[in-house]
Structure formats: C-alpha cells, structure tokens
Amino acid sequence: MIISESNGGELPPKKPQVAVCVGVIDVGESYGIEPNKDPKLGPVGARLCPPHPQAEDQRPKQKVRFIFESGEKMDDGRPFRLTDQYNVTLHEKGKLKPFLDSWQIKLVKVEGGVDLEASCVGKTALVSVTHDVRGERTWANISTIMPSDQELRPTGDFDKTDYIKNCQESYAERNK
C-alpha cells in the first residue's frame, strides 16, 4: 500500500501508530468509471478499475480504498492520512479478508452483501508504518494492521465528496 506524498511531502513516522478509519471508497467511483454493464467482464453494476500495466492478471477489477487518519501529526498539526487499497473479494486467497480479519472487524451484513463503510468507518486500528525507497522517492506503507484498545476520533476534516472529486480530476488528467 502506497501513501501519497500529497500531504506536502511529509511522511508519517516509521513506527506503529494508532489510526482511525475515516473513509471507505469505491476506487472505480472515485476515478469516475461508469458501472459495468457486461456480465462477461465482471459483476454488473460494479465499477471495474483497469489493472496496473505490470500486473500479471490484466482483467479489470473492483477495488476498495480505506482511508485512515493517524494519531501522529504533521508539522502543521494535521494528522497524517494513510490509505490502503484492495481488490474487492472476501475470498481466503485475496488480501482484503486477511486485512479485515487481522483488524478484527465485524462485518455489517446488508441485503446484497457486506457494507464495508458501516463496518470500518470510525474504527481504530494499530498500524505499523514502514518506509520503502524506490529510486529517488521514499514511500510509506502500512505493513500490518491490528485492533487497538485506544480510542481515536476522526477530526472531521475528511470529506468523501471532495476526495472523490479530486480523485476523478487526477485520474482524468493522468489518462489524457
């Protein structure tokens, strides 16, 4: 999982830290991708994201992004924002189920499936952040997630509508 340096270039500290989930985003929606209409491509109604150019499996997939606010603060006093993204599958071989299981999230079941937003937003976690150097850039990654006994409340600064709008603009610009 890569944490964007859009927060001004500051990376969250390389250590375990308490974080609270402030958003669960359908990545396809955030990119402005229209819902799928062809059952041969995948679930009808899902917003299927194109694969990474170097991915082994080149089929489009439904993806979900979790957004956390860290208890650690940037120099200007705002919390670091951490993100993690997964293919939408609760299969044992996928990465989403082990992520939710290690966080010990109780899934909220609704008609038609699981409501990840209701299950995760507002829940605290203990995340271990590592730094990886790739070329001239350093990336911060969440290497592990566990439940946390500490309470951390969202600041209220995260606006899902603005986030999706910014993602759509960035995705459109990238695909020009």
Tab-separated table of C-alpha atoms in Angstrom:
chain	number	residue	atom	x	y	z
A	1	MET	CA	0.000	0.000	0.000
A	2	ILE	CA	1.400	3.341	-1.001
A	3	ILE	CA	0.712	6.507	0.928
A	4	SER	CA	0.646	9.536	-1.317
A	5	GLU	CA	3.055	12.333	-0.623
A	6	SER	CA	0.315	14.842	-1.478
A	7	ASN	CA	0.279	15.908	2.164
A	8	GLY	CA	3.223	18.209	1.461
A	9	GLY	CA	5.945	15.574	1.247
A	10	GLU	CA	5.985	14.709	4.935
A	11	LEU	CA	5.952	11.007	5.560
A	12	PRO	CA	4.317	9.525	8.632
A	13	PRO	CA	6.828	8.251	11.179
A	14	LYS	CA	8.195	4.780	10.617
A	15	LYS	CA	6.671	3.065	13.641
A	16	PRO	CA	3.460	1.523	14.998
A	17	GLN	CA	0.732	4.162	15.430
A	18	VAL	CA	-2.937	4.395	16.247
A	19	ALA	CA	-5.184	5.388	13.335
A	20	VAL	CA	-8.917	5.724	12.768
A	21	CYS	CA	-10.698	4.787	9.548
A	22	VAL	CA	-12.377	7.904	8.135
A	23	GLY	CA	-13.436	6.619	4.733
A	24	VAL	CA	-14.076	3.583	2.564
A	25	ILE	CA	-14.060	4.485	-1.118
A	26	ASP	CA	-15.102	2.590	-4.236
A	27	VAL	CA	-11.984	3.241	-6.315
A	28	GLY	CA	-13.876	2.944	-9.598
A	29	GLU	CA	-16.349	5.594	-8.451
A	30	SER	CA	-13.509	7.829	-7.300
A	31	TYR	CA	-11.965	7.513	-10.790
A	32	GLY	CA	-15.284	8.344	-12.471
A	33	ILE	CA	-15.610	4.904	-14.082
A	34	GLU	CA	-19.125	4.009	-15.219
A	35	PRO	CA	-20.746	0.883	-13.721
A	36	ASN	CA	-20.132	-2.344	-15.643
A	37	LYS	CA	-22.940	-3.500	-17.959
A	38	ASP	CA	-21.260	-6.614	-19.395
A	39	PRO	CA	-21.536	-9.757	-17.195
A	40	LYS	CA	-18.563	-11.249	-19.096
A	41	LEU	CA	-16.262	-8.580	-17.645
A	42	GLY	CA	-17.354	-8.961	-14.028
A	43	PRO	CA	-20.192	-8.079	-11.681
A	44	VAL	CA	-22.852	-5.961	-13.364
A	45	GLY	CA	-23.087	-2.580	-11.628
A	46	ALA	CA	-19.526	-2.743	-10.253
A	47	ARG	CA	-17.073	-0.056	-11.278
A	48	LEU	CA	-14.139	-2.056	-12.637
A	49	CYS	CA	-10.695	-0.462	-12.439
A	50	PRO	CA	-8.070	-1.075	-15.102
A	51	PRO	CA	-5.170	-3.218	-13.915
A	52	HIS	CA	-1.684	-1.889	-13.278
A	53	PRO	CA	0.282	-2.202	-16.558
A	54	GLN	CA	2.705	-4.651	-14.897
A	55	ALA	CA	0.024	-6.767	-13.187
A	56	GLU	CA	0.033	-10.455	-14.071
A	57	ASP	CA	-3.767	-10.566	-14.356
A	58	GLN	CA	-4.870	-7.900	-16.833
A	59	ARG	CA	-8.620	-8.190	-16.174
A	60	PRO	CA	-10.322	-5.092	-14.708
A	61	LYS	CA	-11.248	-5.455	-11.045
A	62	GLN	CA	-13.460	-3.835	-8.461
A	63	LYS	CA	-11.276	-2.119	-5.836
A	64	VAL	CA	-11.831	-0.503	-2.462
A	65	ARG	CA	-9.654	2.076	-0.679
A	66	PHE	CA	-9.524	2.568	3.094
A	67	ILE	CA	-8.548	5.995	4.385
A	68	PHE	CA	-7.162	6.454	7.888
A	69	GLU	CA	-6.197	9.462	9.990
A	70	SER	CA	-3.146	8.760	12.117
A	71	GLY	CA	-2.775	9.848	15.730
A	72	GLU	CA	0.629	11.158	14.639
A	73	LYS	CA	0.630	14.773	13.439
A	74	MET	CA	2.377	16.589	10.623
A	75	ASP	CA	4.418	19.720	11.332
A	76	ASP	CA	1.317	21.876	10.754
A	77	GLY	CA	-0.738	19.905	13.317
A	78	ARG	CA	-2.916	17.951	10.879
A	79	PRO	CA	-2.987	14.160	11.206
A	80	PHE	CA	-1.186	12.084	8.613
A	81	ARG	CA	-3.623	10.498	6.179
A	82	LEU	CA	-2.889	6.859	5.343
A	83	THR	CA	-4.556	4.823	2.606
A	84	ASP	CA	-4.727	1.144	1.752
A	85	GLN	CA	-6.324	-0.403	-1.345
A	86	TYR	CA	-7.566	-3.918	-2.143
A	87	ASN	CA	-9.387	-5.921	-4.776
A	88	VAL	CA	-12.978	-6.430	-3.641
A	89	THR	CA	-13.123	-10.101	-2.711
A	90	LEU	CA	-13.658	-11.798	0.606
A	91	HIS	CA	-12.070	-14.995	-0.693
A	92	GLU	CA	-9.426	-16.500	1.612
A	93	LYS	CA	-6.771	-16.141	-1.102
A	94	GLY	CA	-7.473	-12.421	-1.557
A	95	LYS	CA	-5.807	-9.722	0.556
A	96	LEU	CA	-8.951	-7.932	1.769
A	97	LYS	CA	-10.225	-10.711	4.047
A	98	PRO	CA	-6.895	-11.192	5.892
A	99	PHE	CA	-6.656	-7.392	6.287
A	100	LEU	CA	-10.144	-7.208	7.859
A	101	ASP	CA	-9.524	-10.357	9.940
A	102	SER	CA	-6.242	-9.050	11.392
A	103	TRP	CA	-8.027	-5.773	12.221
A	104	GLN	CA	-10.795	-7.927	13.778
A	105	ILE	CA	-13.554	-6.032	12.010
A	106	LYS	CA	-17.061	-7.388	12.432
A	107	LEU	CA	-18.709	-7.111	9.028
A	108	VAL	CA	-22.108	-5.423	8.797
A	109	LYS	CA	-24.231	-7.584	6.514
A	110	VAL	CA	-26.957	-5.960	4.442
A	111	GLU	CA	-29.219	-7.147	1.675
A	112	GLY	CA	-26.935	-7.978	-1.225
A	113	GLY	CA	-23.671	-8.302	0.699
A	114	VAL	CA	-21.459	-6.513	3.219
A	115	ASP	CA	-21.415	-2.778	3.993
A	116	LEU	CA	-17.683	-2.043	4.355
A	117	GLU	CA	-18.281	1.615	5.136
A	118	ALA	CA	-20.594	0.800	8.057
A	119	SER	CA	-18.192	-1.942	9.168
A	120	CYS	CA	-15.000	0.143	9.205
A	121	VAL	CA	-15.511	3.926	9.380
A	122	GLY	CA	-14.870	5.217	12.887
A	123	LYS	CA	-12.996	2.072	13.966
A	124	THR	CA	-9.497	2.454	15.380
A	125	ALA	CA	-6.517	0.311	14.493
A	126	LEU	CA	-2.877	-0.048	15.376
A	127	VAL	CA	-0.971	0.184	12.103
A	128	SER	CA	2.720	-0.357	11.573
A	129	VAL	CA	4.152	2.088	9.051
A	130	THR	CA	7.333	1.272	7.142
A	131	HIS	CA	9.306	3.309	4.608
A	132	ASP	CA	10.443	1.908	1.267
A	133	VAL	CA	12.883	3.635	-1.070
A	134	ARG	CA	12.224	3.264	-4.793
A	135	GLY	CA	14.619	5.206	-6.940
A	136	GLU	CA	14.710	8.765	-5.644
A	137	ARG	CA	11.367	8.554	-3.796
A	138	THR	CA	10.512	7.215	-0.385
A	139	TRP	CA	7.107	5.649	0.153
A	140	ALA	CA	5.341	4.994	3.435
A	141	ASN	CA	3.445	1.715	3.643
A	142	ILE	CA	1.131	0.112	6.156
A	143	SER	CA	2.820	-3.225	6.749
A	144	THR	CA	0.424	-4.578	9.396
A	145	ILE	CA	-2.886	-3.693	10.994
A	146	MET	CA	-4.294	-4.842	14.330
A	147	PRO	CA	-7.162	-3.812	16.566
A	148	SER	CA	-6.402	-1.045	19.046
A	149	ASP	CA	-7.691	-0.517	22.565
A	150	GLN	CA	-7.002	3.206	22.235
A	151	GLU	CA	-9.825	5.444	21.050
A	152	LEU	CA	-9.089	7.933	18.314
A	153	ARG	CA	-11.852	10.079	16.905
A	154	PRO	CA	-11.874	11.344	13.319
A	155	THR	CA	-11.051	15.050	13.068
A	156	GLY	CA	-13.976	15.601	10.714
A	157	ASP	CA	-11.655	17.087	8.080
A	158	PHE	CA	-12.128	14.204	5.643
A	159	ASP	CA	-14.817	14.991	3.061
A	160	LYS	CA	-15.661	11.988	0.898
A	161	THR	CA	-17.279	14.117	-1.828
A	162	ASP	CA	-14.200	16.354	-2.160
A	163	TYR	CA	-11.919	13.321	-2.072
A	164	ILE	CA	-13.816	11.625	-4.911
A	165	LYS	CA	-13.860	14.868	-6.947
A	166	ASN	CA	-10.073	15.271	-6.540
A	167	CYS	CA	-9.504	11.614	-7.487
A	168	GLN	CA	-11.665	11.974	-10.608
A	169	GLU	CA	-9.745	15.085	-11.680
A	170	SER	CA	-6.370	13.396	-11.081
A	171	TYR	CA	-7.436	10.244	-12.919
A	172	ALA	CA	-8.758	12.246	-15.889
A	173	GLU	CA	-5.544	14.266	-16.044
A	174	ARG	CA	-3.399	11.107	-15.860
A	175	ASN	CA	-5.350	9.496	-18.724
A	176	LYS	CA	-5.104	12.456	-21.160
